[in-house]
Short mmCIF file of C-alpha atoms in Angstrom, two decimals:
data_model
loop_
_atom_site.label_atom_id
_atom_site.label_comp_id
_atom_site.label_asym_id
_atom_site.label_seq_id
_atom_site.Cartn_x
_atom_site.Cartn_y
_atom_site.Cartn_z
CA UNK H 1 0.00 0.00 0.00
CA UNK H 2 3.06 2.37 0.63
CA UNK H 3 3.50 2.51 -3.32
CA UNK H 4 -0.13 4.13 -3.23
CA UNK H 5 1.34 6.98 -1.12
CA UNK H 6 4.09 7.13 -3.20
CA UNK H 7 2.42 8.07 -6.30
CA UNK H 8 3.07 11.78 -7.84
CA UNK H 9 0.09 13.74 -8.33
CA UNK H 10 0.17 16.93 -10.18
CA UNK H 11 -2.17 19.35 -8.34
CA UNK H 12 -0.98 22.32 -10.63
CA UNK H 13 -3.10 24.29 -12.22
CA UNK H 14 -5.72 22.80 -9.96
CA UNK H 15 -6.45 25.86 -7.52
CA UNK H 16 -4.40 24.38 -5.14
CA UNK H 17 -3.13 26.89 -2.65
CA UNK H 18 -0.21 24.92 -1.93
CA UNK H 19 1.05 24.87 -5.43
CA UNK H 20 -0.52 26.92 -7.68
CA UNK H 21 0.17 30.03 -5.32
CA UNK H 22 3.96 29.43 -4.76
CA UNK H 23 5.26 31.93 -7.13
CA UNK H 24 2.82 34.45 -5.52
CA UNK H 25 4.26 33.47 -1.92
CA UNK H 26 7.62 32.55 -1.90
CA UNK H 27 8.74 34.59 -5.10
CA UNK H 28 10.02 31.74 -7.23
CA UNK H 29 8.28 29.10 -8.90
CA UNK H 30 10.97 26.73 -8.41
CA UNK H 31 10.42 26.48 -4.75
CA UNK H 32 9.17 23.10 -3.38
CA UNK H 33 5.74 23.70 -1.48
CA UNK H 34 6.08 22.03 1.74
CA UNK H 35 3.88 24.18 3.86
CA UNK H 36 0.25 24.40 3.87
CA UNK H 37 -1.41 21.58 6.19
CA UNK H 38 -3.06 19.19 3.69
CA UNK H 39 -1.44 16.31 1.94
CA UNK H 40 -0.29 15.16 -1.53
CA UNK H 41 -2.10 11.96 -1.22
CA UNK H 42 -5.06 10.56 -3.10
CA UNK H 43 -8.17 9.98 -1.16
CA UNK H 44 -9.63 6.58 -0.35
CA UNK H 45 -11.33 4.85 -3.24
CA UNK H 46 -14.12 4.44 -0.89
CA UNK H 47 -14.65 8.23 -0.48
CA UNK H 48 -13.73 8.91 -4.37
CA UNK H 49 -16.63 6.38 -5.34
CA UNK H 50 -19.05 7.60 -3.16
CA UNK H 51 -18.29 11.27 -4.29
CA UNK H 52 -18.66 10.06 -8.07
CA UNK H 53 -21.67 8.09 -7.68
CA UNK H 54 -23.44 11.45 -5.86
CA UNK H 55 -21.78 13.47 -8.64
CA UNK H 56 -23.39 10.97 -11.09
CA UNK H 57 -26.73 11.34 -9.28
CA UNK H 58 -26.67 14.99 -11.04
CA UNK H 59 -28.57 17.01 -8.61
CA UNK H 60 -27.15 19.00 -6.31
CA UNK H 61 -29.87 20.57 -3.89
CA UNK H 62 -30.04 21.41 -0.10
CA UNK H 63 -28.64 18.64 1.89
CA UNK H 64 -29.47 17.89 5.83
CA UNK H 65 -27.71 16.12 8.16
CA UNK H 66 -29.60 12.76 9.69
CA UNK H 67 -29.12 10.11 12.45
CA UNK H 68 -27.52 7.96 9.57
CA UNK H 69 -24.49 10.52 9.71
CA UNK H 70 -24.61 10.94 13.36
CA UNK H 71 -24.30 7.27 14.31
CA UNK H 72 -21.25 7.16 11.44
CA UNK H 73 -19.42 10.06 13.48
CA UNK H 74 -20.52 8.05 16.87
CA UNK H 75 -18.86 4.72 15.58
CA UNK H 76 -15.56 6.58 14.41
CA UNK H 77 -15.21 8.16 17.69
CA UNK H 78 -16.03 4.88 19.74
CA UNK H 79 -13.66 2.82 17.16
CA UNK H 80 -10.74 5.43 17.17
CA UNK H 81 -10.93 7.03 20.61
CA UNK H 82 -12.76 5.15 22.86
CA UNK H 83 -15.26 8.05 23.18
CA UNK H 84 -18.95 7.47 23.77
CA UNK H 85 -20.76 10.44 22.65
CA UNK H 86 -24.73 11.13 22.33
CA UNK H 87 -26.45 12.09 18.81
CA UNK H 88 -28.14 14.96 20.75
CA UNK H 89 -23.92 16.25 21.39
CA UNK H 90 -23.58 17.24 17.93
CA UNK H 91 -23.46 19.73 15.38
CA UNK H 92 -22.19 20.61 12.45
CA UNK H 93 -20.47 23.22 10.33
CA UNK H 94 -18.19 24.13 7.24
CA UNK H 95 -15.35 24.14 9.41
CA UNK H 96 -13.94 24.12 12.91
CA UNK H 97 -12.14 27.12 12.81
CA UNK H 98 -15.30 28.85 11.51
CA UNK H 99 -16.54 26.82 14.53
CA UNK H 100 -14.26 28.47 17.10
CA UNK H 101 -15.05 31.96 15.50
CA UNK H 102 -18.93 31.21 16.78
CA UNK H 103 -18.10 29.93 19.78
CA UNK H 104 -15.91 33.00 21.15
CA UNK H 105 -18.67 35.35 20.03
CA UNK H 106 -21.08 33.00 21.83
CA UNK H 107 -19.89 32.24 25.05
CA UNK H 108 -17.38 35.43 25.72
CA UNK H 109 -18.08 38.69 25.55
CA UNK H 110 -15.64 41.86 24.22
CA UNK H 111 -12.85 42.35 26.26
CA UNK H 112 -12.83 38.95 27.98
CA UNK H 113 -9.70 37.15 28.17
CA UNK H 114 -8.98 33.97 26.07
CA UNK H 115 -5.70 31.89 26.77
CA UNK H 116 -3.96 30.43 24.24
CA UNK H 117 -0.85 27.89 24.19
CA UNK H 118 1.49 29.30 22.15
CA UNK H 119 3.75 28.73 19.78
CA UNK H 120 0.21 27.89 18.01
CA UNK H 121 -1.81 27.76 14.49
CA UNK H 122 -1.93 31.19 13.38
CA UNK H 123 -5.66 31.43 13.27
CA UNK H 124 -5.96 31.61 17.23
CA UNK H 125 -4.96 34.36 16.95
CA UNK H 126 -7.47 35.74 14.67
CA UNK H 127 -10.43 34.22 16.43
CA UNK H 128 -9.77 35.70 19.34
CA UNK H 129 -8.74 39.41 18.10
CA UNK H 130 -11.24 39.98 15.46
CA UNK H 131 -13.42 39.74 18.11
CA UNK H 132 -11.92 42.50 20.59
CA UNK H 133 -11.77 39.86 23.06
CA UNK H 134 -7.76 39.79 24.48
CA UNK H 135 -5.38 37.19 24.18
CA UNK H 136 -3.10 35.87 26.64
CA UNK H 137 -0.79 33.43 26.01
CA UNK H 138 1.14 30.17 28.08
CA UNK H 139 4.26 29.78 26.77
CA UNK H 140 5.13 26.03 25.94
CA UNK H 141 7.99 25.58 27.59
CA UNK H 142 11.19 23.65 25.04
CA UNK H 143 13.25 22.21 26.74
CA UNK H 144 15.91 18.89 26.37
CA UNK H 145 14.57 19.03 23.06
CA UNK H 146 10.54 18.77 23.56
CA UNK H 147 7.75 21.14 24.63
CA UNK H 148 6.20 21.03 28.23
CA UNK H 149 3.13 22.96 29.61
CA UNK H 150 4.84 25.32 31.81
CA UNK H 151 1.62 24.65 34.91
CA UNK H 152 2.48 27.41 37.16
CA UNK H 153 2.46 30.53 34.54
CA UNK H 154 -1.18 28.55 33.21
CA UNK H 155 -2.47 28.74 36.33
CA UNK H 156 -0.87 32.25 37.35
CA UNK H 157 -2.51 33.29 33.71
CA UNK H 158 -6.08 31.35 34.43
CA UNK H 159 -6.32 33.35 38.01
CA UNK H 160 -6.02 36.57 35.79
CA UNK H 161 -9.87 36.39 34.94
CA UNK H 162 -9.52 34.39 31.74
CA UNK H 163 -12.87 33.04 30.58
CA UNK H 164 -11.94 30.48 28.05
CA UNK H 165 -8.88 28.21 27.09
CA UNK H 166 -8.59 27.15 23.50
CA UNK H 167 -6.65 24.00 23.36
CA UNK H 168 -4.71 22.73 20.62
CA UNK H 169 -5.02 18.84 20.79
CA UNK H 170 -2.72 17.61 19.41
CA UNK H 171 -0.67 20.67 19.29
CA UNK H 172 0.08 22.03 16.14
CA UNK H 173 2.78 23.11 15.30
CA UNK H 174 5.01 21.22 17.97
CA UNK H 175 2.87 18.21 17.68
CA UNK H 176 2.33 17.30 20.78
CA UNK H 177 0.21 14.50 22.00
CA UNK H 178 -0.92 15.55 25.40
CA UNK H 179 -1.20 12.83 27.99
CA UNK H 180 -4.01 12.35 29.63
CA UNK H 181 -2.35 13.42 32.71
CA UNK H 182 -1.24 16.61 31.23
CA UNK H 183 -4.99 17.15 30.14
CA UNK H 184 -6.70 15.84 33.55
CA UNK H 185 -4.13 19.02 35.03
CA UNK H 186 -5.09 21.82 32.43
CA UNK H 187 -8.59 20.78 33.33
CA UNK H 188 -8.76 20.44 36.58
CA UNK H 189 -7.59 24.05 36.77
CA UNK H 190 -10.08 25.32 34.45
CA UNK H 191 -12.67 23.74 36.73
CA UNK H 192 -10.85 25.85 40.01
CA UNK H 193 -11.19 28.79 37.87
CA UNK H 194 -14.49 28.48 35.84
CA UNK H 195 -12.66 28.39 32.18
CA UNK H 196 -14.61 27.05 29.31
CA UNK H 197 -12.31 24.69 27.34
CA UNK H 198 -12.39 25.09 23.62
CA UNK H 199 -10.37 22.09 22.15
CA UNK H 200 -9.70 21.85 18.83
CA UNK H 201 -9.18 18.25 17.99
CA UNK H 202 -9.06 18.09 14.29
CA UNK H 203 -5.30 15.92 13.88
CA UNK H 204 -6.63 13.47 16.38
CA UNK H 205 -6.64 10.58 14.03
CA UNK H 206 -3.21 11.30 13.28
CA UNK H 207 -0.94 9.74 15.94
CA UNK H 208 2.44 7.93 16.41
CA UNK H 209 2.59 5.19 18.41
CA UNK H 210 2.62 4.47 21.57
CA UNK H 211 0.81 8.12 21.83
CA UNK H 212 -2.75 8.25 22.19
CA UNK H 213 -4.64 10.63 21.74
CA UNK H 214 -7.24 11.47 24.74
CA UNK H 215 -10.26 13.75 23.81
CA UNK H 216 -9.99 16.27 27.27
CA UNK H 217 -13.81 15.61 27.48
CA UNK H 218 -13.51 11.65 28.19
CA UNK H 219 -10.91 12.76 31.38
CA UNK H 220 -13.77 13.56 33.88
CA UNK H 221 -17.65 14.81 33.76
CA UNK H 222 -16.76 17.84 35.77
CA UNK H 223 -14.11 18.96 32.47
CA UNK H 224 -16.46 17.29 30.10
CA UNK H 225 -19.16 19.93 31.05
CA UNK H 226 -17.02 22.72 30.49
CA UNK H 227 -15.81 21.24 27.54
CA UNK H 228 -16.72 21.28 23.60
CA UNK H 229 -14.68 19.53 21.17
CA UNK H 230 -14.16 20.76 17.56
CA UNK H 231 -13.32 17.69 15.04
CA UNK H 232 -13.55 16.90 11.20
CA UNK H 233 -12.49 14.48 8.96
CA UNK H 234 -10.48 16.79 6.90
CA UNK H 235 -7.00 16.87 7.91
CA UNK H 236 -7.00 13.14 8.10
CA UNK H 237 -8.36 12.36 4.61
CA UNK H 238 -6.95 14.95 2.90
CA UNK H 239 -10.51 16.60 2.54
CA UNK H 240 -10.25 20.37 3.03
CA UNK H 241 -11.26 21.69 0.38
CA UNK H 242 -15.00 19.77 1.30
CA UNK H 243 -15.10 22.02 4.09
CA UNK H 244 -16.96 20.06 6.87
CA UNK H 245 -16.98 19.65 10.36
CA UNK H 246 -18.60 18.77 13.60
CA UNK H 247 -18.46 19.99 17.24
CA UNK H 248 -19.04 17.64 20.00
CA UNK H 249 -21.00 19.68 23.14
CA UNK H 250 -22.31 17.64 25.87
CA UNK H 251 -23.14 20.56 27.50
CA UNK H 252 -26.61 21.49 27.08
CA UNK H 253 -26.74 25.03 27.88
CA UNK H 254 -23.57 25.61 25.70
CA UNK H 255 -24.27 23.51 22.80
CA UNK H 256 -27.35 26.06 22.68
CA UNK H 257 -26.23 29.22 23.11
CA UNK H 258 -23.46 27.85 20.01
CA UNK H 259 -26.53 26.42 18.18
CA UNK H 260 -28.18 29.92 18.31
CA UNK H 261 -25.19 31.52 17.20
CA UNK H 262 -24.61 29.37 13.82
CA UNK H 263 -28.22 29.84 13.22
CA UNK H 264 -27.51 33.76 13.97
CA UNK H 265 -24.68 33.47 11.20
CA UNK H 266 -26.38 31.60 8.52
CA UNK H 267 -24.39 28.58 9.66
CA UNK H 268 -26.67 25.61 9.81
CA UNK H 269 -26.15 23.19 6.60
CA UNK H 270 -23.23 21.54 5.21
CA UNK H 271 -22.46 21.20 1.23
CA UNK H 272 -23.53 17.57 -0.16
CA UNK H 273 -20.40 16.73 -1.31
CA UNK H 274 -18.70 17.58 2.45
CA UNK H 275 -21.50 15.26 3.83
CA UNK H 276 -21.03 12.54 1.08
CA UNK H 277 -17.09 12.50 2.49
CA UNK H 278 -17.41 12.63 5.82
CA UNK H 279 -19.97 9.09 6.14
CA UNK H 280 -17.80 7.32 3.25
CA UNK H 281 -14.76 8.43 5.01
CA UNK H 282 -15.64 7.44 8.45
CA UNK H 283 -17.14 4.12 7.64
CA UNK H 284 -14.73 2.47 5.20
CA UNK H 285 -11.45 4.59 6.08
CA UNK H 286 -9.61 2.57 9.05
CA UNK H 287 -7.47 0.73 6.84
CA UNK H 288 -6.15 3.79 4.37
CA UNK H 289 -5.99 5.99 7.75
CA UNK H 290 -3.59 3.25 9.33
CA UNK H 291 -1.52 2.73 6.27
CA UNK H 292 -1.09 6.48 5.71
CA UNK H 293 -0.05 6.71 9.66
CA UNK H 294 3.03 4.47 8.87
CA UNK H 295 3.94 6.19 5.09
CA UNK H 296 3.82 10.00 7.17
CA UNK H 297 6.12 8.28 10.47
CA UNK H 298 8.21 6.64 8.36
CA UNK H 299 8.92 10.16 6.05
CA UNK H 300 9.21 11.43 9.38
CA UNK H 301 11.82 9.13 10.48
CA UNK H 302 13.89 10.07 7.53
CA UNK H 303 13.99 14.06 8.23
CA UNK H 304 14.65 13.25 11.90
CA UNK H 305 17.83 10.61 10.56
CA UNK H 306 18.95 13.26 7.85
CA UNK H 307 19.97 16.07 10.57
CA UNK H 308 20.43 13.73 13.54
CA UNK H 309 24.34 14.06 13.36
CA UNK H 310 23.96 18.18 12.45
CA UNK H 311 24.23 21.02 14.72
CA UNK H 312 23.10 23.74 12.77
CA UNK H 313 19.30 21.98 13.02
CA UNK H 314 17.14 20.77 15.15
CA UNK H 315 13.97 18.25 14.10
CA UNK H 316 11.71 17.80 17.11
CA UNK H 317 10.04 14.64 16.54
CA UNK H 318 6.06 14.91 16.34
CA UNK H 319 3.86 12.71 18.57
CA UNK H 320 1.19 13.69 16.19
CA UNK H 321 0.34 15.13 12.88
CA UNK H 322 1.86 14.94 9.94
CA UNK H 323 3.77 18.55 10.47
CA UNK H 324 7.68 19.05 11.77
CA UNK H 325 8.72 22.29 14.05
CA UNK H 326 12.59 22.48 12.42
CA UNK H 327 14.93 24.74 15.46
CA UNK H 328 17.22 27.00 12.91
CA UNK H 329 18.43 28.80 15.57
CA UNK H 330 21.69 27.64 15.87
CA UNK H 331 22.72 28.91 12.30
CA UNK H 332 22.53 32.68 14.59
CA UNK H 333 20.60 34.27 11.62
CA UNK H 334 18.31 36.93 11.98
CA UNK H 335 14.86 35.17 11.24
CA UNK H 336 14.42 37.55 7.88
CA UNK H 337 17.66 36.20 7.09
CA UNK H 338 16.61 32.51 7.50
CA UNK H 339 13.70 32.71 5.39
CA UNK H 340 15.32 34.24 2.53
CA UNK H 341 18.13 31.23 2.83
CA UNK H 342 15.15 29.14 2.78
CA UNK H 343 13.50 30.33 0.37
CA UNK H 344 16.15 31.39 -2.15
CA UNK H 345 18.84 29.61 -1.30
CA UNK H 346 17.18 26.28 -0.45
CA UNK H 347 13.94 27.01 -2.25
CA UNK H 348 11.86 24.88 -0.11
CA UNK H 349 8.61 26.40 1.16
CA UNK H 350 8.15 26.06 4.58
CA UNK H 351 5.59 27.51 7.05
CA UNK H 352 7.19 30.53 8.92
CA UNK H 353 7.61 29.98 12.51
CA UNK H 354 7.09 33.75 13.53
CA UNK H 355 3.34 33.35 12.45
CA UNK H 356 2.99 30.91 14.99
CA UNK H 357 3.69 33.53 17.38
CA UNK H 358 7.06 35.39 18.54
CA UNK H 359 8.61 32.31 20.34
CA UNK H 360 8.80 30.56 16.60
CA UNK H 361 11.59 33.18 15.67
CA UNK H 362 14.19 30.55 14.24
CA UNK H 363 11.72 27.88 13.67
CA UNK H 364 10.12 26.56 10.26
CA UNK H 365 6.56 23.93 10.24
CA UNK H 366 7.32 21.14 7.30
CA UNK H 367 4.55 19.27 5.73
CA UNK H 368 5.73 15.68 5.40
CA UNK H 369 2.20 14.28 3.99
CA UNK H 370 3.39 13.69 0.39
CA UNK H 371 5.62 10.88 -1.48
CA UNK H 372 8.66 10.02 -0.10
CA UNK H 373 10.60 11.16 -3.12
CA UNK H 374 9.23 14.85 -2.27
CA UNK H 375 10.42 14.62 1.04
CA UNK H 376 14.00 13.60 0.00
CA UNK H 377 13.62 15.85 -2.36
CA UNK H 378 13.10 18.96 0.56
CA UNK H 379 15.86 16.87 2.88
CA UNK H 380 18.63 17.24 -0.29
CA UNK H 381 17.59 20.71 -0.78
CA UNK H 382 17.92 22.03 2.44
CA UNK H 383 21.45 20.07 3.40
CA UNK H 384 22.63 21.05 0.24
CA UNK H 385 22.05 24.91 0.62
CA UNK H 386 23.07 24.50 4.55
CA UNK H 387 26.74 22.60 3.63
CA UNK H 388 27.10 25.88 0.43
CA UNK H 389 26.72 28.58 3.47
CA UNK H 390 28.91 26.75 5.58
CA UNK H 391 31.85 25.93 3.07
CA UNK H 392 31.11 29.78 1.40
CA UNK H 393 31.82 30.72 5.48
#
């Protein structure tokens, strides 16, 4: 099955942001995209034939969501994550960052204080500022070469008034798994301080061995009522562009004042073909999802051995994901300055750490969800323009 994910797919001239906009982003067309979180891989046939037969089908009118789809999400999470969940938990939406975006307007108000765990996916940023409400941030601590929760500034930052956490789970870009000790802590204080937990889930299927990932509302039914989850099938079947999610709210009271504010926003149906996915996906996906798990560790595996014995990088080794946070720091340039050698001098697209939030300065996010041969590719690139500098030096 490995030669499956080894297949080269030309996305150009597809409207694929990843490669049809590189000249626009990085200035040269030459550059190798190996930034944008979704993957070079095909789809299961199971979701491609569903997808055709509704194409075939012809028309394309409003499209609900039933108990059919609900019980398909239900089994997923039960199969995958030992998670029990009710039908009445759910609901649905285009996305679950559009997702977080409603639930910030609809349980805080302006001004309110929303922590975030940072360095972190850009958009938490956005979905807490565009709505005047203020950010304030736990560092992740790095240190002996992997990220910690640094406990005492949470909990120093938590007593500061904060009214919701947004949790990255697993953590992107560092790619973190969090144990479920580590998760039983963060909410366990958000309980001692009345914190709504806001945990965005969405790489959950996407874990190395021996992690496991542990949705924070399964710890305990005191953080599962302050707790909704935010999920999709997207990021782990390469279905973004579908646009369709679900949130999982087992709190009454907040799964209604979030209804209210979808319906508020005109968000209350999904498009066919995102619905068509998500149940073809979910019901004959196991065996693709586990086969792609071992093609992404073992391209993993092979950026981690290619800069093992360097010193000018760093790879820290994801727990989860299919992303890699790359230290550059040690080459002491100016983060401008390692861009541009990145960019120009490597040209190999990467996701700029500084937009993860100031502590990135130095770092670069790699996509490693593509054939191996790209990743090599990237690997070559990269030592090659690091061992020029050096001998130019």
């Amino acid at each position: 099955m490995n030669n499956f994910f080894d297949q080269s797919i030309n996305r150009l001239n597809t409207r694929a942001v990843k490669w049809d906009l590189v000249e626009a982003l990085y200035g040269n067309k030459d550059v190798l995209p190996m930034w944008v979180a979704d993957m070079d891989f095909q789809i299961p046939s199971a979701v491609t034939d569903a997808l055709v037969k509704r194409a075939q089908h012809g028309v394309f009118g409003y499209t609900f969501t039933d108990k059919k789809l609900d019980d398909t999400i239900k089994s997923w999470l039960t199969r995958r994550h030992n998670w029990d969940i009710s039908s009445a938990w759910l609901l649905y939406s285009p996305g679950v960052i559009a997702s977080l975006h409603m639930a910030i307007q609809a349980l805080t108000k302006e001004e309110d204080k929303v922590l975030i765990q940072t360095p972190v996916y850009p958009p938490f940023y956005s979905i807490v500022e565009k709505h005047n409400r203020t950010i304030v941030k736990n560092e992740l601590k790095f240190e002996n070469g992997k990220y910690q929760i640094d406990f005492e500034d949470f909990e120093a930052k938590l007593k500061q008034g904060v009214k919701a956490f947004v949790l990255c789970s697993p953590h992107n870009p560092i790619g973190r798994v969090w144990t479920a000790e580590e998760l039983e802590k963060m909410g366990d204080l958000c309980e001692k301080y009345d914190v709504l937990i806001f945990s965005d889930e969405i790489h959950a299927d996407l874990v190395y061995k021996p992690h496991v990932h542990v949705p924070i509302s399964t710890i305990n039914d005191q953080i599962k009522s302050r707790t909704i989850t935010f999920m999709s099938p997207t990021k782990t079947f390469n279905l973004a562009g579908l646009q369709v999610s679900y949130v999982v709210a087992p709190n009454k009271n907040l799964r209604e004042a979030l209804k209210e504010m979808f319906e508020t926003q005109g968000m209350h149906m999904l498009n066919t073909m995102g619905v068509t996915a998500l149940e073809a996906a979910y019901t004959n996906g196991d065996i693709w999802l586990d086969q792609l798990i071992d093609k992404v560790h073992e391209n993993i595996n092979l950026v981690i051995d290619a800069f093992s014995q360097r010193e000018d990088v760093t790879v820290i080794r994801p727990e989860g994901t299919y992303l890699i946070w790359m230290d550059f720091r040690n080459l002491n340039l100016t983060h401008s300055e390692l861009k541009k050698f990145l960019q120009e001098s490597a040209k190999v697209g990467l996701n700029d750490g500084e937009s993860f939030g100031e502590s990135g300065s130095g770092f670069m996010r790699i996509n490693v969800a593509c054939p191996t041969i790209v990743v090599e590719e990237g690997i070559k690139r990269i030592i090659t323009a690091l061992d020029t500098q050096l001998h130019d030096k």
